[in-house]
Tab-separated table of C-alpha atoms and ligand atoms in Angstrom:
chain	number	residue	atom	x	y	z
B	295	MET	CA	-3.869	1.692	-1.545
B	296	THR	CA	-6.504	4.397	-1.101
B	297	THR	CA	-6.073	7.368	1.161
B	298	ILE	CA	-9.333	9.066	1.804
B	299	VAL	CA	-9.272	12.852	1.293
B	300	PRO	CA	-12.408	15.035	1.619
B	301	ALA	CA	-13.235	17.116	-1.499
B	302	ALA	CA	-11.883	20.658	-1.333
B	303	GLY	CA	-14.212	23.029	0.473
B	304	SER	CA	-16.607	20.304	1.509
B	305	THR	CA	-17.138	18.951	4.971
B	306	ALA	CA	-19.500	16.215	3.798
B	307	PRO	CA	-18.004	12.786	4.611
B	308	ILE	CA	-16.961	10.620	1.752
B	309	PRO	CA	-17.793	6.942	2.331
B	310	ALA	CA	-14.610	5.016	2.846
B	311	GLY	CA	-13.848	2.241	0.327
B	312	PRO	CA	-15.796	-0.866	1.219
B	313	ALA	CA	-12.680	-3.061	1.143
B	314	ARG	CA	-10.151	-2.498	3.828
B	315	VAL	CA	-7.222	-3.933	5.717
B	316	ASP	CA	-6.965	-3.449	9.469
B	317	ILE	CA	-3.543	-3.592	10.974
B	318	ASP	CA	-3.120	-4.723	14.558
B	319	LEU	CA	0.067	-2.911	15.747
B	320	PRO	CA	0.113	-4.587	19.172
B	321	ALA	CA	0.332	-7.897	17.274
B	322	ILE	CA	3.407	-6.613	15.489
B	323	ALA	CA	4.928	-5.640	18.837
B	324	HIS	CA	4.074	-9.089	20.259
B	325	ASN	CA	5.654	-10.821	17.244
B	326	THR	CA	8.790	-8.608	17.536
B	327	GLU	CA	9.189	-9.714	21.138
B	328	ILE	CA	8.780	-13.421	20.225
B	329	LEU	CA	11.517	-13.035	17.613
B	330	ALA	CA	13.824	-11.110	19.999
B	331	ALA	CA	13.381	-13.877	22.562
B	332	LYS	CA	14.376	-16.536	20.003
B	333	ALA	CA	17.683	-14.711	19.461
B	334	PRO	CA	18.486	-13.187	22.874
B	335	ASP	CA	22.116	-12.664	22.030
B	336	ALA	CA	21.334	-10.674	18.851
B	337	GLU	CA	19.689	-7.478	17.778
B	338	VAL	CA	16.578	-7.475	15.562
B	339	MET	CA	16.581	-5.821	12.189
B	340	ALA	CA	12.866	-5.589	11.265
B	341	VAL	CA	12.366	-6.217	7.525
B	342	VAL	CA	9.687	-3.713	6.323
B	343	LYS	CA	10.266	-4.019	2.541
B	344	ALA	CA	7.353	-3.836	0.144
B	345	ASP	CA	5.502	-1.379	2.335
B	346	GLY	CA	5.836	-3.670	5.325
B	347	TYR	CA	4.606	-6.754	3.465
B	348	GLY	CA	1.481	-4.732	2.682
B	349	HIS	CA	0.958	-3.651	6.281
B	350	GLY	CA	2.250	-0.075	5.960
B	351	ALA	CA	6.013	0.328	6.443
B	352	PRO	CA	6.158	3.438	8.684
B	353	ALA	CA	3.710	2.194	11.352
B	354	VAL	CA	5.248	-1.287	11.352
B	355	ALA	CA	8.778	0.177	11.564
B	356	ARG	CA	7.914	2.410	14.489
B	357	THR	CA	6.101	-0.380	16.340
B	358	ALA	CA	8.888	-2.861	15.854
B	359	LEU	CA	11.503	-0.352	17.008
B	360	GLU	CA	9.453	0.431	20.082
B	361	ALA	CA	9.174	-3.294	20.751
B	362	GLY	CA	12.934	-3.827	20.751
B	363	ALA	CA	14.134	-3.946	17.113
B	364	THR	CA	17.165	-1.713	16.639
B	365	SER	CA	17.292	-1.360	12.855
B	366	LEU	CA	15.226	-1.789	9.656
B	367	GLY	CA	15.754	-3.630	6.454
B	368	VAL	CA	14.159	-2.777	3.104
B	369	THR	CA	14.752	-3.781	-0.485
B	370	THR	CA	15.069	-0.604	-2.506
B	371	LEU	CA	16.912	2.652	-1.909
B	372	ALA	CA	13.661	4.533	-2.372
B	373	GLU	CA	11.950	2.568	0.400
B	374	ALA	CA	14.790	3.374	2.721
B	375	VAL	CA	14.734	7.101	1.933
B	376	ALA	CA	10.964	7.160	2.347
B	377	LEU	CA	11.304	5.914	5.910
B	378	ARG	CA	13.854	8.618	6.700
B	379	GLN	CA	11.567	11.167	5.217
B	380	VAL	CA	8.748	10.267	7.732
B	381	GLY	CA	11.238	10.907	10.545
B	382	ILE	CA	12.577	7.468	11.362
B	383	SER	CA	16.154	7.805	12.507
B	384	ALA	CA	17.094	4.179	13.245
B	385	PRO	CA	19.683	2.546	10.918
B	386	ILE	CA	18.094	1.391	7.659
B	387	LEU	CA	19.695	-1.063	5.316
B	388	ALA	CA	18.665	-1.421	1.606
B	389	TRP	CA	19.959	-4.308	-0.509
B	390	LEU	CA	18.607	-4.212	-4.012
B	391	TYR	CA	19.561	-1.564	-6.630
B	392	SER	CA	21.341	-1.186	-9.862
B	393	ALA	CA	25.132	-0.946	-10.005
B	394	GLY	CA	24.470	1.943	-12.397
B	395	ASP	CA	22.581	3.987	-9.803
B	396	ASP	CA	24.010	7.165	-8.331
B	397	VAL	CA	23.805	6.368	-4.666
B	398	SER	CA	25.356	9.616	-3.401
B	399	GLY	CA	21.966	11.022	-2.307
B	400	VAL	CA	21.173	7.844	-0.444
B	401	ILE	CA	24.483	7.890	1.376
B	402	GLY	CA	23.740	11.530	2.162
B	403	ALA	CA	20.406	10.474	3.684
B	404	GLY	CA	22.320	8.161	6.039
B	405	ILE	CA	21.123	4.893	4.568
B	406	ASP	CA	23.126	1.739	4.953
B	407	ILE	CA	23.703	0.063	1.604
B	408	ALA	CA	24.325	-3.589	0.860
B	409	VAL	CA	26.981	-4.467	-1.712
B	410	PRO	CA	25.857	-7.532	-3.593
B	411	SER	CA	28.450	-7.565	-6.400
B	412	PRO	CA	31.871	-6.121	-7.209
B	413	GLU	CA	30.226	-3.713	-9.602
B	414	HIS	CA	27.927	-2.465	-6.778
B	415	LEU	CA	31.083	-1.627	-4.783
B	416	ASP	CA	32.191	0.625	-7.621
B	417	ALA	CA	28.860	2.421	-7.380
B	418	VAL	CA	29.122	2.878	-3.652
B	419	VAL	CA	32.710	4.109	-3.762
B	420	ALA	CA	31.751	6.629	-6.490
B	421	GLY	CA	28.689	7.669	-4.452
B	422	ALA	CA	30.675	8.121	-1.270
B	423	ARG	CA	33.257	10.263	-3.055
B	424	LYS	CA	30.537	12.371	-4.600
B	425	SER	CA	28.553	12.821	-1.422
B	426	GLY	CA	31.597	13.608	0.703
B	427	MET	CA	30.179	11.300	3.361
B	428	ARG	CA	31.404	7.972	4.599
B	429	ALA	CA	29.132	5.232	3.262
B	430	ARG	CA	28.012	2.495	5.634
B	431	VAL	CA	28.088	-0.681	3.650
B	432	THR	CA	27.160	-4.306	4.213
B	433	PRO	CA	28.760	-6.769	1.683
B	434	LYS	CA	26.037	-9.233	0.745
B	435	LEU	CA	27.682	-12.598	0.201
B	436	ASP	CA	26.210	-15.448	-1.793
B	437	THR	CA	26.860	-18.347	0.579
B	438	GLY	CA	24.672	-20.705	-1.374
B	439	LEU	CA	21.401	-18.910	-2.129
B	440	GLY	CA	22.270	-18.547	-5.737
B	441	ARG	CA	20.548	-15.151	-6.096
B	442	SER	CA	21.809	-11.711	-5.263
B	443	GLY	CA	25.267	-11.637	-3.524
B	444	ILE	CA	29.041	-11.684	-4.128
B	445	MET	CA	30.245	-15.167	-5.144
B	446	PRO	CA	33.010	-16.742	-2.976
B	447	LEU	CA	35.577	-16.306	-5.787
B	448	HIS	CA	35.350	-12.479	-5.301
B	449	TRP	CA	35.233	-12.305	-1.475
B	450	GLU	CA	38.906	-11.828	-0.854
B	451	ARG	CA	39.375	-9.202	-3.567
B	452	THR	CA	36.282	-7.352	-2.341
B	453	PHE	CA	37.506	-7.391	1.268
B	454	ASP	CA	40.815	-5.984	0.056
B	455	ARG	CA	39.082	-3.159	-1.683
B	456	LEU	CA	36.991	-2.496	1.388
B	457	VAL	CA	40.024	-2.390	3.628
B	458	ALA	CA	41.530	0.234	1.251
B	459	ALA	CA	38.258	2.203	1.180
B	460	GLU	CA	38.021	2.182	5.022
B	461	ARG	CA	41.658	3.502	5.154
B	462	GLU	CA	40.667	6.222	2.743
B	463	GLY	CA	37.804	7.048	5.050
B	464	ILE	CA	35.050	6.779	2.446
B	465	ILE	CA	33.500	3.579	3.625
B	466	GLU	CA	32.655	1.870	6.866
B	467	VAL	CA	31.782	-1.826	6.744
B	468	THR	CA	29.022	-2.464	9.278
B	469	GLY	CA	29.191	-6.251	8.786
B	470	LEU	CA	28.564	-9.042	6.292
B	471	MET	CA	25.255	-10.405	5.368
B	472	ALA	CA	23.911	-13.460	3.546
B	473	HIS	CA	20.477	-14.989	2.927
B	474	PHE	CA	19.228	-18.518	3.478
B	475	ALA	CA	17.987	-20.631	0.586
B	476	ASN	CA	16.069	-23.279	2.630
B	477	ALA	CA	15.664	-22.089	6.181
B	478	ASP	CA	11.971	-22.958	6.025
B	479	ALA	CA	12.957	-26.639	5.764
B	480	PRO	CA	14.773	-27.224	9.080
B	481	GLY	CA	17.381	-29.938	8.761
B	482	ASP	CA	18.179	-29.206	5.168
B	483	PRO	CA	21.956	-29.534	4.913
B	484	VAL	CA	22.277	-26.364	2.822
B	485	ILE	CA	21.373	-24.379	5.965
B	486	ASP	CA	24.429	-25.499	7.931
B	487	SER	CA	26.716	-25.082	4.983
B	488	GLN	CA	25.548	-21.432	4.585
B	489	VAL	CA	26.043	-20.754	8.272
B	490	THR	CA	29.580	-22.153	8.164
B	491	ALA	CA	30.341	-20.186	5.016
B	492	LEU	CA	29.332	-16.910	6.570
B	493	HIS	CA	31.230	-17.582	9.784
B	494	GLU	CA	34.337	-18.332	7.685
B	495	ALA	CA	33.812	-15.172	5.651
B	496	VAL	CA	33.545	-13.052	8.781
B	497	GLU	CA	36.730	-14.602	10.118
B	498	GLN	CA	38.495	-13.951	6.840
B	499	ALA	CA	37.262	-10.349	6.673
B	500	ARG	CA	38.367	-9.714	10.248
B	501	SER	CA	41.798	-11.245	9.644
B	502	MET	CA	42.214	-8.873	6.743
B	503	GLY	CA	41.456	-5.874	8.939
B	504	LEU	CA	37.631	-5.299	8.584
B	505	GLU	CA	36.032	-5.119	11.949
B	506	CYS	CA	32.625	-6.372	10.793
B	507	PRO	CA	30.884	-5.625	14.074
B	508	ARG	CA	27.351	-6.706	13.016
B	509	ASN	CA	26.836	-9.642	10.753
B	510	HIS	CA	23.537	-11.263	9.834
B	511	HIS	CA	21.946	-14.207	8.124
B	512	SER	CA	18.698	-15.221	9.783
B	513	ASN	CA	15.336	-14.514	8.180
B	514	SER	CA	12.159	-15.392	10.081
B	515	ALA	CA	12.588	-19.140	9.583
B	516	GLY	CA	16.208	-19.027	10.708
B	517	THR	CA	15.446	-16.898	13.712
B	518	LEU	CA	12.463	-19.035	14.853
B	519	THR	CA	14.257	-22.379	14.462
B	520	ARG	CA	17.961	-21.558	15.099
B	521	GLY	CA	18.189	-18.083	16.650
B	522	SER	CA	21.067	-15.987	15.453
B	523	ASP	CA	23.546	-18.809	14.623
B	524	GLY	CA	26.147	-16.821	16.506
B	525	PHE	CA	25.810	-13.659	14.466
B	526	GLU	CA	25.042	-10.241	15.925
B	527	ILE	CA	21.771	-9.449	14.114
B	528	VAL	CA	18.712	-11.383	13.022
B	529	ARG	CA	16.727	-10.163	10.050
B	530	PRO	CA	13.156	-11.402	10.139
B	531	GLY	CA	10.268	-10.241	7.962
B	532	ILE	CA	7.183	-12.441	7.617
B	533	ALA	CA	7.088	-13.504	11.292
B	534	LEU	CA	6.792	-9.843	12.384
B	535	TYR	CA	3.460	-9.803	10.599
B	536	GLY	CA	2.405	-12.901	12.550
B	537	LEU	CA	2.785	-15.473	9.832
B	538	SER	CA	4.977	-18.509	10.402
B	539	PRO	CA	7.320	-19.611	7.609
B	540	ILE	CA	7.484	-23.098	9.060
B	541	GLU	CA	4.629	-25.455	8.070
B	542	GLY	CA	2.530	-26.542	10.943
B	543	GLU	CA	4.110	-24.363	13.703
B	544	ASP	CA	2.843	-20.954	14.656
B	545	PHE	CA	5.355	-20.184	17.474
B	546	GLY	CA	2.622	-18.076	19.206
B	547	LEU	CA	2.736	-15.429	16.409
B	548	ARG	CA	-0.392	-13.297	15.846
B	549	PRO	CA	-1.424	-12.305	12.317
B	550	ALA	CA	-1.520	-8.524	12.168
B	551	MET	CA	-3.576	-8.041	9.048
B	552	THR	CA	-7.337	-8.483	8.653
B	553	PHE	CA	-8.693	-8.100	5.078
B	554	SER	CA	-12.413	-7.500	4.890
B	555	ALA	CA	-15.101	-5.950	2.761
B	556	GLU	CA	-18.593	-4.679	3.345
B	557	VAL	CA	-21.812	-6.553	2.551
B	558	LEU	CA	-23.670	-4.234	0.239
B	559	MET	CA	-26.949	-6.198	-0.095
B	560	VAL	CA	-28.550	-9.414	0.967
B	561	LYS	CA	-31.118	-11.047	-1.296
B	562	ASP	CA	-33.157	-14.124	-1.938
B	563	VAL	CA	-32.487	-16.262	-5.019
B	564	ASN	CA	-34.514	-19.192	-6.255
B	565	GLU	CA	-33.240	-22.694	-6.831
B	566	GLY	CA	-31.706	-22.900	-10.229
B	567	GLN	CA	-30.561	-19.282	-10.289
B	568	GLY	CA	-26.960	-18.930	-11.752
B	569	ILE	CA	-24.666	-16.658	-9.739
B	570	SER	CA	-22.257	-14.130	-11.251
B	571	TYR	CA	-20.465	-14.202	-14.596
B	572	GLY	CA	-20.535	-17.538	-16.336
B	573	HIS	CA	-23.026	-18.987	-13.799
B	574	SER	CA	-20.256	-21.193	-12.386
B	575	TRP	CA	-22.494	-21.756	-9.360
B	576	ILE	CA	-26.213	-22.528	-9.642
B	577	ALA	CA	-28.286	-22.236	-6.468
B	578	PRO	CA	-29.152	-25.843	-5.497
B	579	ARG	CA	-32.106	-24.604	-3.406
B	580	ASP	CA	-34.025	-21.455	-2.616
B	581	THR	CA	-31.457	-19.538	-0.627
B	582	VAL	CA	-30.108	-16.163	0.488
B	583	VAL	CA	-26.949	-14.610	-0.843
B	584	ALA	CA	-24.887	-11.565	0.163
B	585	LEU	CA	-23.027	-9.334	-2.167
B	586	VAL	CA	-19.536	-8.364	-0.829
B	587	ALA	CA	-17.673	-5.309	-2.222
B	588	ALA	CA	-14.216	-6.596	-3.013
B	589	GLY	CA	-12.841	-8.235	-6.128
B	590	TYR	CA	-9.669	-9.075	-7.933
B	591	ALA	CA	-8.808	-5.445	-8.375
B	592	ASP	CA	-8.695	-5.189	-4.588
B	593	GLY	CA	-6.678	-8.368	-4.067
B	594	VAL	CA	-9.276	-11.144	-4.045
B	595	TRP	CA	-7.879	-13.570	-6.628
B	596	ARG	CA	-10.339	-14.636	-9.333
B	597	LEU	CA	-8.678	-18.056	-9.020
B	598	LEU	CA	-10.352	-18.398	-5.596
B	599	SER	CA	-13.841	-18.378	-7.178
B	600	ASN	CA	-16.098	-20.948	-5.529
B	601	ASN	CA	-13.267	-21.902	-3.230
B	602	PHE	CA	-13.096	-19.773	-0.069
B	603	ASP	CA	-15.049	-18.886	3.033
B	604	VAL	CA	-15.629	-15.486	4.692
B	605	GLN	CA	-16.348	-14.759	8.339
B	606	LEU	CA	-19.575	-12.857	8.923
B	607	ARG	CA	-20.921	-12.175	12.430
B	608	GLY	CA	-18.882	-15.063	13.820
B	609	GLY	CA	-20.054	-17.583	11.206
B	610	ARG	CA	-18.364	-18.976	8.127
B	611	TYR	CA	-20.053	-18.738	4.720
B	612	ALA	CA	-18.998	-20.043	1.318
B	613	GLN	CA	-18.138	-17.713	-1.521
B	614	VAL	CA	-20.137	-18.821	-4.582
B	615	GLY	CA	-19.856	-17.878	-8.262
B	616	ARG	CA	-17.056	-16.106	-9.971
B	617	VAL	CA	-15.065	-13.474	-8.181
B	618	CYS	CA	-15.367	-10.267	-10.257
B	619	MET	CA	-13.196	-7.210	-10.484
B	620	ASP	CA	-15.107	-5.385	-7.758
B	621	GLN	CA	-17.385	-7.816	-5.943
B	622	PHE	CA	-18.254	-11.344	-5.126
B	623	VAL	CA	-21.187	-13.290	-3.732
B	624	VAL	CA	-21.525	-15.420	-0.583
B	625	GLU	CA	-24.237	-17.951	0.115
B	626	LEU	CA	-25.844	-17.478	3.511
B	627	GLY	CA	-28.227	-20.430	3.140
B	628	PRO	CA	-32.042	-20.811	3.207
B	629	ARG	CA	-34.133	-18.588	5.378
B	630	THR	CA	-34.896	-19.990	8.823
B	631	ALA	CA	-38.328	-21.471	9.670
B	632	SER	CA	-39.363	-18.094	10.958
B	633	GLY	CA	-38.269	-16.449	7.708
B	634	ALA	CA	-35.091	-14.793	9.037
B	635	VAL	CA	-31.816	-14.495	7.114
B	636	PRO	CA	-29.223	-17.006	8.478
B	637	GLY	CA	-26.952	-15.513	11.021
B	638	GLY	CA	-28.873	-12.222	10.976
B	639	ILE	CA	-26.494	-11.038	8.216
B	640	ARG	CA	-27.413	-7.689	6.749
B	641	ALA	CA	-26.106	-4.964	4.541
B	642	GLY	CA	-23.339	-3.065	6.289
B	643	ASP	CA	-21.819	-6.148	7.879
B	644	ARG	CA	-18.142	-6.817	7.275
B	645	ALA	CA	-17.065	-10.029	5.578
B	646	VAL	CA	-13.632	-11.023	6.791
B	647	MET	CA	-11.676	-12.762	4.045
B	648	PHE	CA	-8.596	-13.437	6.171
B	649	GLY	CA	-7.234	-12.309	9.535
B	650	ASP	CA	-6.487	-13.682	12.967
B	651	PRO	CA	-7.763	-17.248	13.472
B	652	ALA	CA	-7.949	-16.566	17.123
B	653	ARG	CA	-10.811	-14.221	16.274
B	654	GLY	CA	-12.467	-16.783	14.082
B	655	ALA	CA	-11.165	-15.483	10.807
B	656	PRO	CA	-9.764	-17.592	7.987
B	657	HIS	CA	-5.933	-17.546	7.877
B	658	ALA	CA	-3.996	-15.939	4.993
B	659	GLY	CA	-2.336	-19.351	4.662
B	660	ASP	CA	-5.771	-20.832	3.698
B	661	TRP	CA	-5.713	-18.660	0.555
B	662	ALA	CA	-2.069	-19.475	-0.074
B	663	ASP	CA	-2.838	-23.242	-0.003
B	664	LYS	CA	-5.728	-22.940	-2.424
B	665	LEU	CA	-3.635	-20.690	-4.725
B	666	GLY	CA	-0.500	-22.837	-4.646
B	667	THR	CA	1.482	-19.976	-3.190
B	668	ILE	CA	2.746	-18.729	0.151
B	669	HIS	CA	1.057	-16.429	2.647
B	670	TYR	CA	3.761	-13.849	1.909
B	671	GLU	CA	2.103	-13.229	-1.412
B	672	VAL	CA	-1.389	-13.188	0.113
B	673	VAL	CA	-0.725	-10.319	2.552
B	674	CYS	CA	0.974	-8.313	-0.186
B	675	ALA	CA	-2.106	-8.646	-2.331
B	676	ALA	CA	-4.610	-6.109	-0.810
B	677	ARG	CA	-4.504	-3.154	-3.156
B	678	GLY	CA	-6.624	-0.909	-5.402
B	679	ARG	CA	-9.494	0.592	-3.534
B	680	ALA	CA	-8.751	-1.220	-0.274
B	681	ALA	CA	-8.067	1.368	2.465
B	682	ARG	CA	-5.667	0.670	5.285
B	683	TYR	CA	-6.639	1.349	8.908
B	684	VAL	CA	-3.854	1.130	11.425
B	685	HIS	CA	-4.766	0.296	15.032
B	686	THR	CA	-2.652	1.112	18.078
B	687	THR	CA	-4.864	-0.993	20.335
B	688	SER	CA	-5.160	-4.740	19.940
B	689	LEU	CA	-7.939	-6.066	17.754
B	690	GLN	CA	-8.075	-9.173	19.871
B	691	GLY	CA	-10.821	-8.991	22.328
B	692	GLU	CA	-12.991	-6.904	19.965
B	693	GLU	CA	-16.348	-8.433	18.949
J	787	LIG	C1	12.725	-10.557	2.623
J	787	LIG	C2	14.041	-10.725	3.183
J	787	LIG	C3	14.208	-11.055	4.513
J	787	LIG	C4	13.069	-11.469	5.447
J	787	LIG	O1	12.662	-12.764	5.097
J	787	LIG	P1	11.386	-13.455	5.815
J	787	LIG	O2	11.385	-14.760	5.269
J	787	LIG	O3	10.213	-12.615	5.492
J	787	LIG	O4	11.698	-13.446	7.246
J	787	LIG	C5	15.518	-11.070	5.039
J	787	LIG	N1	16.542	-10.804	4.237
J	787	LIG	C6	16.463	-10.480	2.965
J	787	LIG	C7	17.679	-10.213	2.173
J	787	LIG	C8	15.190	-10.496	2.393
J	787	LIG	O5	15.102	-10.180	1.062
C-alpha cells in the first residue's frame, strides 16, 4: 500500500492517492475486549498475520495489546521479526515456514516458533544450537484440520524429542497448539473431537514431562461461540477486525476498516449512453453519474461490476458499468426538478465502498456474498495505490 513521501527538496504537498482505507483503532480495542470477555479464563493472542488482515499489523498489534491481549500471532517468520523491529516486545508466535529455513536469527530475535512437523523440529533444534539461545517452541498438532500440523502418529516421538531438548536446555515448550477445521459451523461434531484430541495431547505431553503452560486452539469462531475450551490462550484474528465468522451473528463487533475513494467528477449523460468498457450498462434515462477513483488494481473486484452500492453523503448509489483498473462509475440518478444533482454529490466527495454499517456503510460481507468468498478476503484486498490512514479516535460519531 502507498506511503506518501514528499519529493526531495520540495515542500509542495502531493495529493494523497484517491483510494484509501481508514482504520478505526478504538474499534480494534473494543473488539479485543469483547473477545477477552468471551474467554475470561484465558489470555488473548491477537492474530495480526498478513499485515493485520490488511489493517496494518503494528498499529493493530499495539492497540490489541493495550486492550488486554498478551501476545501476538503471525504466519511467517518475517512478519514476526518485522513486529520486533518496530519495537513490539510482547511474545510473538510464527507458525508457517520451511523446514529448510535457518531459524537461528529468528530465535535470536526472541520469536516463538511453531513446530508443525517432525522435520520442522530438526530445523528448530539446529537453529537453537547455532544461535546459542533457547528456542521457545509451540508444537502445532493436526487434531483433525488436515492441513499444517504434526499427525497423531508422530506426537509421542515428538514429545520425547522435546523432553530431551528441554533437558539439553536448547528448547522451551511454551505449550501445544492446534487449529479448528469447522469452528464457524457451531455444533459440527469435528469441533468437539478436535477439542478432546488437544486436551488428550496436553495430558500426554505433561505426563511425559513437558510442562506445556499455555496451550491454544480457539480462533475467532471458537472464542466467540465456546470461549477457551479450557485452554490457556485464545487465538482470534478476524473478530479483532470487527467481522464475525458466524453467519447471522455480529456479537457486537465493530468493523475497523473503511474502504473509500474520491469522486473525481460528476456529469450528465443522456438516455442510451453506454457506460465504461463494453457498455455493460446503458443509461435507461437522462441521468447523472459520478466517476470514482478506485479500480481492480486498488482492490475493487472487476467481478463486482454492476453489482454493488457505495455510500455517498449518507445515501446509497448503484455502481454501473464495468469496474476498470483505476476507476468506476456510479449512477446518482436524474437531476431534481430544480436541476440539482441528487444528494448534492460533487467532486471531492468520498464514496465508501465498505465500512461500518452503524455509520451507514455497506459491509465487507456484502462484497463477500456477491463474490462467493468470505469477508476475510475482502479486507485483505485493498492494495495498489490505496493509502492507509490509521485513526486513534473512533470514527463512529463522525459525520
Ligand atoms: C488465521 C489463523 C487464526 C485466526 O483465525 P480467525 O478465523 O481469523 O480468527 C488462528 N490460528 C491460526 C493458526 C491461523 O492461521
